[in-house]
Amino acid sequence: MPRIFFEKQSYACQDNESVLDCLTGHGVPVPSSCRSGICQTCLMRAVEGAVPLAAQQGLKETLRAQNYFLACVCKPTNDLKVSLPDADVGARTKVTVLAKEVLGGNITRLRLGCTLPFDYHPGQFVQLHRDDGLVRSYSIASLPQREEPLELHVRHLPDGRMSGWIHDTLKTGDTLEISGPTGQGFYLPGQPDQGLLLIGTGSGLAPLWGIVRDALAQGHTGPIHLYHGSRDASGLYLIDELRELVEQYPNLDYTPCLSGPDIPKGFAAGRAEQVAFSHLPKLTGWRIFLCGHPTMVAATRKKAFLSGASMKDIYADPFVIATDSIKPAA
Amino acid sequence: MSTSLFEKLGGNAAVDAAVDIFYRKVLSDDRINSFFEGVDMDKQAAKQKAFLTMAFGGPHNYTGKDMRAAHAPLVARGLNDSHFDAVAEHLQATLKELNVPAELIAEVMTIAGSTRNDVLCR
Ligand SMILES: Cc1cc2nc3c(=O)[nH]c(=O)nc-3n(C[C@H](O)[C@H](O)[C@H](O)COP(=O)(O)OP(=O)(O)OC[C@H]3O[C@@H](n4cnc5c(N)ncnc54)[C@H](O)[C@@H]3O)c2cc1C
Ligand code: HEM
Ligand code: FES
């Protein structure tokens, strides 16, 4: 049974137990959120001992090289000496809430001002830290080159701790901390005539709204197709803004999709990914961005690949909800 | 020293070029895709690369015992010669699509064929 050494203590790691579960099970506070290797909240560093490759999936080269790993998906096969990230890696930036506004679809739009320069690509995500240690990931909808304040879209979940607090309590002028940015799902210039397909559900529009405007700002000339889905029209937002953008850019196409029974004029019937595949059956050569519900993201990713898209051209950000929230209380 | 098969095929770049085509064929084939269901695509793609590297005569650390261990659960679910042949067929078609010369394809097929008993745990 491998042992985990952390701050002068050692803990036995059970078969098939993650470093995160082992440490938190012994009362060591390690921050976590998605518990499935996506949000990178549980970043740790192996000071001694090799970590399984799978525990480094999605990490930047520079972090891998320093033996950083994700504790929630690290099931060690040998002893490990671990530490929390160095101050500069998990570095947090103070931000001030400049504006808070309710869009449609239970979405609160936050505009945050950073005191220090904060480099990011639209479509990446940040970790938002509340004073009491609660951490959640949110995707970036703003464009840095326009000097827009950092923009996040937070969907209010019933009894959601962070999203409820943002919706009910947080106010303009409050300060927060963020870390990151993280994530590979953003626009890279270099192939301006490639087709771009973007599919999002719910607040999955946040990164896509950033990526679409980023691509247009960088002079993308190929077709850009955006599909945003929800059950009914009240779950969609930024509809007018997107329609205006379509007026301005002939290569942009926007389809709001409704999976419920009520389909007003101007909306497509069906789930966003179904509508997209019916319009675009062949995806050879396309670049694809998928954000939102994890089940939609996983299934659509496979379908996009089978429709001809190359694996390396598919960017997927499942908005995984922390599973400790969903587990019944012990 | 003579150039190895792996080098003649184009090394890691050849594996990268082949993995998309090969994996798409495998996932689209109803005779065998149930074996790949429920496996995370990223992890699966990494394993397909391991598969191709091995078949291309490239560097790998798999022993016959590892091959048995990796496929034993599949054999328990009914993996047999017909499935093995289907995978081999897709491998061959992939290489043809990439315009690999016939004599190199034959070498790859020989390597793949040599793993049959391990893969089927016989
Ligand atoms: C890469 C990434 C990007 C993301 N981007 C965005 C984004 O741009 N916008 C966005 O809105 N979200 C985004 N998310 C999701 C976000 O990080 C949070 O998970 C989400 O806001 C919910 O957090 P919360 O603290 O409000 O809810 P939590 O308190 O974590 O609760 C989550 C849900 O579980 C339910 N729940 C809680 N306890 C229980 C229980 N005991 N039994 C049953 N159910 C329970 C709650 O009612 C709630 O519906 C992203 C996630 C990831 C991983
Ligand atoms: C042609 C001979 C074959 C070779 C050389 C081969 C090679 C490999 C290799 C190297 C791995 C990765 C092992 C690991 O790292 O864990 C693997 C895994 C796998 N193989 Fe094969 N394979 C062959 C045939 C097949 C066939 C015929 C099938 C099914 C139709 C199959 C299905 C799988 C599956 C599903 C996995 C993943 C197992 C898991 O993740 O648990 N393979 N194979
Ligand atoms: S990556 Fe480990 S908690 Fe999200």
Coordinates of C-alpha atoms and ligand atoms in Angstrom, one line a residue:
Chain A
M1 CA 0.0 0.0 0.0
P2 CA 1.6 3.3 -1.1
R3 CA 2.2 6.0 1.5
I4 CA 1.6 9.7 1.0
F5 CA 4.0 12.0 2.8
F6 CA 2.6 15.5 3.4
E7 CA 4.0 18.1 5.8
K8 CA 5.9 15.7 8.1
Q9 CA 3.0 13.2 8.3
S10 CA 2.4 10.1 6.3
Y11 CA -0.8 8.5 5.4
A12 CA -1.6 5.0 3.9
C13 CA -3.3 5.3 0.6
Q14 CA -5.9 2.5 0.0
D15 CA -6.1 0.5 -3.2
N16 CA -7.8 2.6 -5.9
E17 CA -7.9 5.6 -3.5
S18 CA -6.9 9.0 -4.9
V19 CA -4.4 11.3 -3.2
L20 CA -7.2 13.8 -2.6
D21 CA -9.5 11.2 -0.9
C22 CA -6.6 9.9 1.1
L23 CA -5.5 13.3 2.4
T24 CA -9.0 14.8 3.0
G25 CA -10.0 11.5 4.6
H26 CA -7.3 12.1 7.2
G27 CA -8.5 15.7 7.7
V28 CA -5.9 17.4 5.5
P29 CA -7.6 20.4 3.8
V30 CA -6.9 20.1 0.1
P31 CA -9.1 22.3 -2.0
S32 CA -11.2 20.5 -4.7
S33 CA -14.2 21.1 -6.8
C34 CA -15.0 18.8 -9.8
R35 CA -13.2 15.7 -8.5
S36 CA -12.8 14.4 -12.0
G37 CA -9.6 15.9 -13.3
I38 CA -11.0 18.9 -15.1
C39 CA -11.1 22.1 -13.0
Q40 CA -7.5 21.8 -11.7
T41 CA -8.5 23.1 -8.2
C42 CA -6.8 20.2 -6.5
L43 CA -3.4 20.9 -8.1
M44 CA -0.5 19.5 -6.0
R45 CA 3.2 18.8 -6.6
A46 CA 5.1 15.6 -6.1
V47 CA 8.3 16.5 -4.4
E48 CA 9.5 12.9 -4.4
G49 CA 8.2 9.8 -6.3
A50 CA 6.6 9.4 -9.8
V51 CA 2.9 10.2 -10.4
P52 CA 0.8 8.2 -12.9
L53 CA 0.6 9.9 -16.3
A54 CA -3.2 10.1 -16.0
A55 CA -2.8 12.5 -13.1
Q56 CA -1.1 15.0 -15.3
Q57 CA -3.7 15.1 -18.2
G58 CA -4.5 18.6 -19.3
L59 CA -1.7 20.3 -17.3
K60 CA 0.5 22.7 -19.0
E61 CA 4.0 21.4 -20.1
T62 CA 5.7 23.7 -17.6
L63 CA 3.6 22.3 -14.7
R64 CA 4.1 18.7 -15.8
A65 CA 7.9 19.2 -15.9
Q66 CA 7.8 20.3 -12.3
N67 CA 5.8 17.2 -11.3
Y68 CA 2.6 18.9 -10.7
F69 CA -0.5 16.6 -10.7
L70 CA -4.2 16.6 -10.0
A71 CA -4.8 15.0 -6.6
C72 CA -8.4 13.9 -7.4
V73 CA -7.4 11.6 -10.3
C74 CA -4.0 10.5 -8.9
K75 CA -4.1 6.9 -7.8
P76 CA -0.5 6.3 -6.8
T77 CA 1.3 3.0 -7.2
N78 CA 4.3 4.0 -5.2
D79 CA 5.1 6.2 -2.2
L80 CA 4.8 10.0 -2.9
K81 CA 6.0 13.0 -1.0
V82 CA 3.6 15.8 -2.0
S83 CA 3.1 19.5 -1.3
L84 CA 0.5 22.1 -2.1
P85 CA 1.4 24.3 -5.1
D86 CA 4.0 27.0 -4.7
A87 CA 2.7 30.4 -4.0
D88 CA 3.5 31.6 -7.6
V89 CA 1.7 28.8 -9.3
G90 CA -1.6 28.9 -7.5
A91 CA -1.1 32.6 -7.2
R92 CA -4.3 34.5 -6.6
T93 CA -5.3 37.9 -8.0
K94 CA -7.6 40.2 -6.1
V95 CA -10.5 41.4 -8.2
T96 CA -13.3 43.9 -7.5
V97 CA -16.9 43.4 -8.7
L98 CA -17.4 46.3 -11.1
A99 CA -20.9 45.3 -12.2
K100 CA -23.4 42.6 -11.5
E101 CA -26.4 42.1 -13.7
V102 CA -29.0 39.4 -14.2
L103 CA -29.3 38.2 -17.8
G104 CA -31.9 35.7 -18.9
G105 CA -31.7 32.0 -18.1
N106 CA -30.9 32.5 -14.3
I107 CA -27.5 33.8 -15.4
T108 CA -25.7 36.5 -13.4
R109 CA -23.1 38.4 -15.4
L110 CA -20.2 39.5 -13.3
R111 CA -17.7 42.1 -14.5
L112 CA -14.5 42.0 -12.5
G113 CA -11.7 44.5 -12.4
C114 CA -8.2 43.2 -11.7
T115 CA -5.6 45.3 -9.9
L116 CA -2.7 43.5 -11.5
P117 CA -2.4 42.6 -15.2
F118 CA -4.1 39.2 -15.7
D119 CA -3.3 37.4 -19.0
Y120 CA -5.9 35.0 -20.4
H121 CA -7.5 33.8 -23.6
P122 CA -11.3 34.1 -23.8
G123 CA -12.7 30.6 -23.3
Q124 CA -10.3 29.7 -20.6
F125 CA -11.6 29.5 -17.0
V126 CA -10.6 30.9 -13.6
Q127 CA -11.0 29.6 -10.1
L128 CA -13.1 31.9 -8.0
H129 CA -12.2 31.7 -4.3
R130 CA -14.5 32.7 -1.5
D131 CA -13.1 33.8 1.8
D132 CA -14.1 30.6 3.6
G133 CA -12.2 28.4 1.1
L134 CA -15.0 27.5 -1.3
V135 CA -13.5 27.3 -4.8
R136 CA -15.5 27.0 -8.1
S137 CA -14.5 27.3 -11.8
Y138 CA -16.0 29.9 -14.2
S139 CA -15.3 30.4 -17.8
I140 CA -14.2 33.8 -19.3
A141 CA -16.5 35.6 -21.7
S142 CA -14.5 38.8 -22.1
L143 CA -11.8 39.8 -24.6
P144 CA -8.5 41.0 -23.1
Q145 CA -7.5 43.0 -26.2
R146 CA -10.5 45.3 -25.8
E147 CA -9.5 45.9 -22.2
E148 CA -12.9 44.7 -21.2
P149 CA -13.2 43.9 -17.5
L150 CA -13.1 40.1 -16.8
E151 CA -16.6 38.8 -17.6
L152 CA -18.1 35.7 -16.1
H153 CA -21.6 34.2 -16.5
V154 CA -22.8 32.3 -13.4
R155 CA -25.9 30.2 -13.6
H156 CA -27.9 30.2 -10.4
L157 CA -28.3 26.5 -9.3
P158 CA -30.9 25.6 -6.7
D159 CA -29.1 25.5 -3.4
G160 CA -25.7 26.0 -5.1
R161 CA -23.3 27.4 -2.5
M162 CA -21.1 29.6 -4.8
S163 CA -23.7 30.4 -7.4
G164 CA -26.4 31.2 -4.8
W165 CA -24.0 33.4 -2.9
I166 CA -23.0 35.2 -6.1
H167 CA -26.7 35.7 -7.0
D168 CA -28.0 36.7 -3.6
T169 CA -25.2 38.3 -1.6
L170 CA -22.3 39.4 -3.7
K171 CA -22.5 43.1 -4.6
T172 CA -20.8 45.7 -6.7
G173 CA -17.6 47.0 -4.9
D174 CA -16.9 43.6 -3.1
T175 CA -13.6 42.0 -3.6
L176 CA -12.8 38.4 -4.5
E177 CA -9.8 36.3 -5.4
I178 CA -9.3 34.4 -8.6
S179 CA -6.5 32.1 -9.7
G180 CA -5.7 30.6 -13.1
P181 CA -6.4 30.9 -16.0
T182 CA -6.7 27.3 -17.0
G183 CA -7.9 25.4 -20.0
Q184 CA -7.0 24.8 -23.6
G185 CA -10.4 25.7 -25.2
F186 CA -9.7 29.1 -26.9
Y187 CA -9.2 30.5 -30.4
L188 CA -5.8 30.1 -31.9
P189 CA -5.1 32.2 -35.0
G190 CA -3.2 30.6 -38.0
Q191 CA -6.1 29.0 -40.0
P192 CA -8.5 31.9 -40.6
D193 CA -10.5 29.9 -43.2
Q194 CA -11.2 26.8 -41.1
G195 CA -14.8 26.2 -40.1
L196 CA -15.6 26.7 -36.4
L197 CA -18.5 24.9 -34.8
L198 CA -19.4 25.9 -31.2
I199 CA -22.0 24.1 -29.2
G200 CA -23.0 25.1 -25.6
T201 CA -25.8 24.5 -23.2
G202 CA -26.8 26.9 -20.4
S203 CA -23.9 29.0 -19.1
G204 CA -21.8 27.1 -21.5
L205 CA -22.4 30.1 -23.7
A206 CA -19.9 32.1 -21.6
P207 CA -16.7 30.7 -23.1
L208 CA -18.3 30.5 -26.5
W209 CA -19.3 34.1 -26.5
G210 CA -15.7 34.9 -25.7
I211 CA -14.3 32.6 -28.4
V212 CA -16.6 33.7 -31.1
R213 CA -15.9 37.4 -30.6
D214 CA -12.1 36.6 -30.2
A215 CA -12.1 34.8 -33.6
L216 CA -14.0 37.6 -35.3
A217 CA -11.7 40.2 -33.7
Q218 CA -8.7 38.3 -35.0
G219 CA -10.1 38.3 -38.5
H220 CA -11.4 34.8 -38.8
T221 CA -12.9 34.5 -42.3
G222 CA -14.2 30.8 -42.3
P223 CA -17.7 29.9 -41.3
I224 CA -18.5 30.2 -37.6
H225 CA -21.6 28.3 -36.4
L226 CA -22.8 28.8 -32.9
Y227 CA -25.5 26.6 -31.3
H228 CA -26.9 27.5 -27.9
G229 CA -29.4 25.2 -26.3
S230 CA -31.8 25.0 -23.4
R231 CA -35.1 23.5 -22.6
D232 CA -37.2 26.7 -23.2
A233 CA -36.5 30.2 -24.3
S234 CA -36.1 31.6 -20.8
G235 CA -33.0 29.5 -20.5
L236 CA -31.2 31.3 -23.3
Y237 CA -29.5 34.7 -23.0
L238 CA -27.6 37.2 -25.1
I239 CA -29.9 36.4 -28.0
D240 CA -30.2 40.0 -29.2
E241 CA -26.5 40.7 -28.9
L242 CA -25.8 37.5 -30.9
R243 CA -28.3 38.4 -33.6
E244 CA -26.7 41.8 -33.9
L245 CA -23.3 40.2 -34.3
V246 CA -24.7 38.0 -37.1
E247 CA -25.9 41.2 -38.9
Q248 CA -22.4 42.5 -38.7
Y249 CA -20.5 39.4 -39.8
P250 CA -21.7 37.4 -42.8
N251 CA -19.6 34.4 -41.8
L252 CA -21.3 34.1 -38.4
D253 CA -24.3 31.9 -37.9
Y254 CA -26.2 31.6 -34.6
T255 CA -28.9 29.1 -33.8
P256 CA -30.8 29.2 -30.5
C257 CA -32.2 25.7 -29.9
L258 CA -35.0 24.6 -27.6
S259 CA -35.5 21.0 -26.5
G260 CA -38.8 21.6 -24.9
P261 CA -42.3 21.5 -26.5
D262 CA -42.7 25.3 -27.0
I263 CA -40.8 26.6 -30.1
P264 CA -41.4 30.3 -30.8
K265 CA -40.5 31.7 -34.2
G266 CA -36.7 32.2 -34.7
F267 CA -35.7 29.2 -32.6
A268 CA -34.8 25.7 -33.8
A269 CA -36.5 22.6 -32.3
G270 CA -34.3 20.0 -30.7
R271 CA -31.2 19.8 -28.6
A272 CA -28.3 22.0 -29.6
E273 CA -26.0 19.2 -30.7
Q274 CA -28.8 17.4 -32.7
V275 CA -29.6 20.6 -34.6
A276 CA -25.9 21.2 -35.2
F277 CA -25.3 17.7 -36.6
S278 CA -28.4 18.0 -38.8
H279 CA -27.1 21.2 -40.4
L280 CA -23.4 20.0 -40.5
P281 CA -23.3 16.3 -41.1
K282 CA -19.6 16.3 -42.2
L283 CA -17.1 17.9 -39.9
T284 CA -13.8 16.9 -41.6
G285 CA -11.4 19.8 -41.1
W286 CA -13.6 21.7 -38.7
R287 CA -12.5 23.0 -35.3
I288 CA -15.0 22.3 -32.5
F289 CA -15.7 23.8 -29.1
L290 CA -18.1 22.1 -26.7
C291 CA -19.1 23.6 -23.3
G292 CA -21.7 22.9 -20.7
H293 CA -23.5 19.8 -19.5
P294 CA -21.0 16.9 -19.1
T295 CA -23.2 14.3 -20.7
M296 CA -23.8 16.5 -23.8
V297 CA -20.1 17.3 -24.0
A298 CA -19.0 13.7 -23.9
A299 CA -21.5 12.4 -26.4
T300 CA -21.1 15.3 -28.8
R301 CA -17.4 14.9 -28.7
K302 CA -17.6 11.4 -29.9
K303 CA -20.1 12.2 -32.5
A304 CA -18.1 15.1 -33.8
F305 CA -15.0 12.8 -34.1
L306 CA -17.1 10.1 -35.9
S307 CA -18.4 12.9 -38.3
G308 CA -14.8 13.5 -39.4
A309 CA -13.3 16.1 -37.0
S310 CA -9.8 15.4 -35.9
M311 CA -9.3 14.6 -32.2
K312 CA -6.8 17.4 -31.8
D313 CA -9.4 19.9 -33.2
I314 CA -12.1 19.2 -30.6
Y315 CA -12.0 21.3 -27.5
A316 CA -14.3 20.2 -24.7
D317 CA -15.0 21.8 -21.4
P318 CA -17.5 19.8 -19.4
F319 CA -18.9 22.0 -16.6
V320 CA -18.6 19.3 -14.0
I321 CA -20.4 20.1 -10.8
A322 CA -18.6 19.3 -7.6
T323 CA -19.6 15.7 -6.8
D324 CA -19.2 16.1 -3.1
S325 CA -22.3 18.3 -3.4
I326 CA -24.2 15.5 -5.0
K327 CA -23.1 12.7 -2.8
P328 CA -25.6 12.1 0.0
A329 CA -24.3 13.5 3.3
A330 CA -22.4 10.8 5.2
Chain B
M1 CA 22.5 -0.3 -39.0
S2 CA 19.5 -0.6 -41.3
T3 CA 16.6 1.6 -40.9
S4 CA 13.9 0.1 -38.7
L5 CA 10.3 -0.4 -39.8
F6 CA 9.2 2.3 -37.4
E7 CA 11.5 4.8 -39.0
K8 CA 10.6 3.8 -42.5
L9 CA 6.9 4.4 -41.6
G10 CA 7.7 7.9 -40.3
G11 CA 8.0 7.3 -36.6
N12 CA 5.8 9.2 -34.1
A13 CA 4.4 11.5 -36.8
A14 CA 3.1 8.4 -38.7
V15 CA 1.4 7.2 -35.5
D16 CA -0.2 10.6 -35.1
A17 CA -1.5 10.6 -38.6
A18 CA -2.9 7.1 -38.3
V19 CA -4.5 7.4 -34.9
D20 CA -7.5 9.5 -36.0
I21 CA -8.3 7.4 -39.0
F22 CA -7.8 4.1 -37.3
Y23 CA -9.8 5.0 -34.1
R24 CA -12.6 6.4 -36.2
K25 CA -12.9 3.2 -38.1
V26 CA -12.9 1.1 -34.9
L27 CA -15.5 3.3 -33.2
S28 CA -17.7 3.2 -36.3
D29 CA -17.7 -0.6 -36.6
D30 CA -20.7 -2.2 -34.9
R31 CA -18.9 -5.6 -34.7
I32 CA -16.4 -4.3 -32.2
N33 CA -17.3 -0.8 -30.9
S34 CA -19.1 -2.2 -27.9
F35 CA -15.7 -3.2 -26.4
F36 CA -14.7 0.5 -26.5
E37 CA -17.9 1.9 -25.0
G38 CA -17.7 3.9 -21.8
V39 CA -14.0 4.4 -22.0
D40 CA -12.9 8.0 -21.8
M41 CA -11.9 9.2 -25.3
D42 CA -8.6 10.8 -24.2
K43 CA -7.4 7.7 -22.4
Q44 CA -8.6 5.6 -25.3
A45 CA -6.7 7.7 -27.8
A46 CA -3.6 7.3 -25.8
K47 CA -4.0 3.6 -25.8
Q48 CA -4.6 3.6 -29.6
K49 CA -1.3 5.3 -30.0
A50 CA 0.3 2.6 -27.9
F51 CA -1.4 0.0 -30.1
L52 CA -0.1 1.6 -33.3
T53 CA 3.4 2.2 -32.0
M54 CA 3.6 -1.4 -31.2
A55 CA 2.2 -2.6 -34.5
F56 CA 4.6 -0.2 -36.3
G57 CA 7.5 -1.9 -34.6
G58 CA 8.2 1.2 -32.5
P59 CA 9.6 1.4 -29.0
H60 CA 7.3 0.1 -26.3
N61 CA 7.4 -1.6 -22.9
Y62 CA 4.5 -4.1 -23.3
T63 CA 5.2 -7.7 -22.7
G64 CA 3.0 -10.6 -23.7
K65 CA 1.8 -10.7 -20.2
D66 CA 0.7 -7.0 -20.3
M67 CA -1.2 -7.7 -23.5
R68 CA -3.0 -10.6 -21.8
A69 CA -3.8 -8.5 -18.7
A70 CA -5.1 -5.5 -20.9
H71 CA -7.4 -7.7 -22.9
A72 CA -8.4 -10.4 -20.4
P73 CA -11.6 -8.5 -19.3
L74 CA -12.5 -8.2 -23.0
V75 CA -12.0 -11.9 -23.6
A76 CA -14.3 -12.5 -20.7
R77 CA -16.8 -10.4 -22.5
G78 CA -16.5 -12.6 -25.7
L79 CA -13.5 -11.2 -27.6
N80 CA -12.5 -13.7 -30.2
D81 CA -10.8 -14.2 -33.6
S82 CA -13.5 -12.4 -35.5
H83 CA -13.0 -9.3 -33.5
F84 CA -9.2 -9.6 -33.8
D85 CA -9.6 -9.9 -37.6
A86 CA -11.9 -6.8 -37.7
V87 CA -9.2 -4.7 -35.9
A88 CA -6.5 -6.0 -38.2
E89 CA -8.7 -5.1 -41.2
H90 CA -9.0 -1.5 -40.0
L91 CA -5.3 -1.3 -39.4
Q92 CA -4.6 -2.5 -42.9
A93 CA -7.2 -0.1 -44.4
T94 CA -5.7 2.8 -42.4
L95 CA -2.3 2.2 -43.8
K96 CA -3.6 1.9 -47.3
E97 CA -5.4 5.3 -46.9
L98 CA -2.1 6.8 -45.9
N99 CA -0.4 5.4 -49.0
V100 CA 2.0 3.2 -47.1
P101 CA 3.9 0.9 -49.5
A102 CA 2.5 -2.7 -49.6
E103 CA 5.6 -4.4 -48.3
L104 CA 5.7 -2.2 -45.2
I105 CA 2.0 -2.9 -44.6
A106 CA 2.8 -6.6 -44.8
E107 CA 5.4 -6.1 -42.1
V108 CA 3.0 -4.3 -39.8
M109 CA 0.4 -7.0 -40.3
T110 CA 2.9 -9.6 -39.3
I111 CA 3.7 -7.8 -36.1
A112 CA 0.0 -7.3 -35.3
G113 CA -0.7 -11.0 -36.1
S114 CA 2.1 -12.1 -33.8
T115 CA 0.1 -10.7 -30.8
R116 CA -3.0 -12.7 -31.5
N117 CA -2.6 -15.4 -28.9
D118 CA -1.7 -12.9 -26.2
V119 CA -4.6 -10.6 -27.0
L120 CA -7.0 -13.5 -27.1
C121 CA -5.4 -14.9 -23.9
R122 CA -4.6 -18.3 -25.4
Ligands
LIG1 C1 -14.2 23.9 -16.4 C2 -15.4 24.4 -15.8 C3 -16.0 25.6 -16.2 C4 -17.2 26.1 -15.6 N1 -17.7 27.2 -16.1 C5 -18.9 27.7 -15.6 C6 -19.5 28.9 -16.1 O1 -18.9 29.6 -16.9 N2 -20.7 29.3 -15.6 C7 -21.3 28.5 -14.6 O2 -22.4 29.0 -14.2 N3 -20.8 27.4 -14.1 C8 -19.6 27.0 -14.6 N4 -19.0 25.8 -14.1 C9 -19.7 25.1 -12.9 C10 -19.2 25.8 -11.6 O3 -17.9 25.6 -11.4 C11 -19.9 25.3 -10.4 O4 -19.8 23.9 -10.3 C12 -21.4 25.7 -10.3 O5 -21.5 27.1 -10.3 C13 -22.1 25.1 -9.1 O6 -21.4 25.5 -7.9 P1 -22.2 25.9 -6.5 O7 -21.2 26.1 -5.5 O8 -23.1 27.0 -6.8 O9 -23.1 24.6 -6.3 P2 -22.8 23.4 -5.3 O10 -23.0 23.9 -3.9 O11 -21.5 22.8 -5.6 O12 -24.0 22.5 -5.7 C14 -24.1 21.9 -7.0 C15 -25.5 21.4 -7.2 O13 -25.7 20.2 -6.4 C16 -26.8 20.4 -5.6 N5 -26.6 19.8 -4.3 C17 -25.9 20.3 -3.3 N6 -25.9 19.5 -2.2 C18 -26.6 18.5 -2.5 C19 -27.1 17.3 -1.9 N7 -26.7 17.0 -0.6 N8 -27.9 16.4 -2.5 C20 -28.3 16.7 -3.8 N9 -27.9 17.8 -4.5 C21 -27.1 18.7 -3.9 C22 -27.1 21.9 -5.5 O14 -28.5 22.1 -5.3 C23 -26.6 22.3 -6.8 O15 -27.7 22.2 -7.8 C24 -17.8 25.3 -14.6 C25 -17.2 24.1 -14.2 C26 -16.1 23.7 -14.7 C27 -15.5 22.4 -14.2
HEM2 C1 -4.0 -6.5 -33.1 C2 -3.6 -6.8 -31.9 C3 -3.7 -5.8 -30.7 C4 -2.7 -5.1 -30.1 C5 -1.2 -5.1 -30.5 C6 -3.3 -4.4 -29.0 C7 -2.7 -3.5 -28.2 C8 -3.2 -2.8 -27.2 C9 -2.5 -2.0 -26.3 C10 -1.0 -1.7 -26.3 C11 -3.3 -1.5 -25.3 C12 -3.0 -0.6 -24.2 C13 -2.8 -1.4 -22.9 C14 -2.7 -0.4 -21.7 O1 -1.8 0.4 -21.8 O2 -3.4 -0.6 -20.8 C15 -4.6 -2.1 -25.6 C16 -5.8 -1.8 -24.9 C17 -7.1 -2.1 -25.4 N1 -7.4 -2.9 -26.5 FE1 -6.1 -3.8 -27.7 N2 -4.7 -4.6 -29.0 C18 -5.0 -5.5 -30.0 C19 -6.3 -6.0 -30.4 C20 -7.4 -5.6 -29.8 C21 -8.8 -6.0 -30.2 C22 -9.1 -7.1 -31.3 C23 -9.7 -5.3 -29.4 C24 -11.2 -5.4 -29.4 C25 -11.9 -5.5 -30.4 C26 -8.9 -4.5 -28.5 C27 -9.5 -3.7 -27.6 C28 -8.8 -3.0 -26.6 C29 -9.4 -2.2 -25.6 C30 -10.9 -1.9 -25.3 C31 -8.3 -1.6 -24.8 C32 -8.4 -0.7 -23.6 C33 -8.5 -1.5 -22.3 C34 -8.8 -0.6 -21.1 O3 -8.6 0.6 -21.2 O4 -9.1 -1.2 -20.1 N3 -7.6 -4.7 -28.8 N4 -4.5 -2.9 -26.8
FES3 S1 -9.3 18.6 -11.1 FE1 -9.3 17.8 -9.1 S2 -11.0 18.7 -8.1 FE2 -11.2 19.3 -10.2

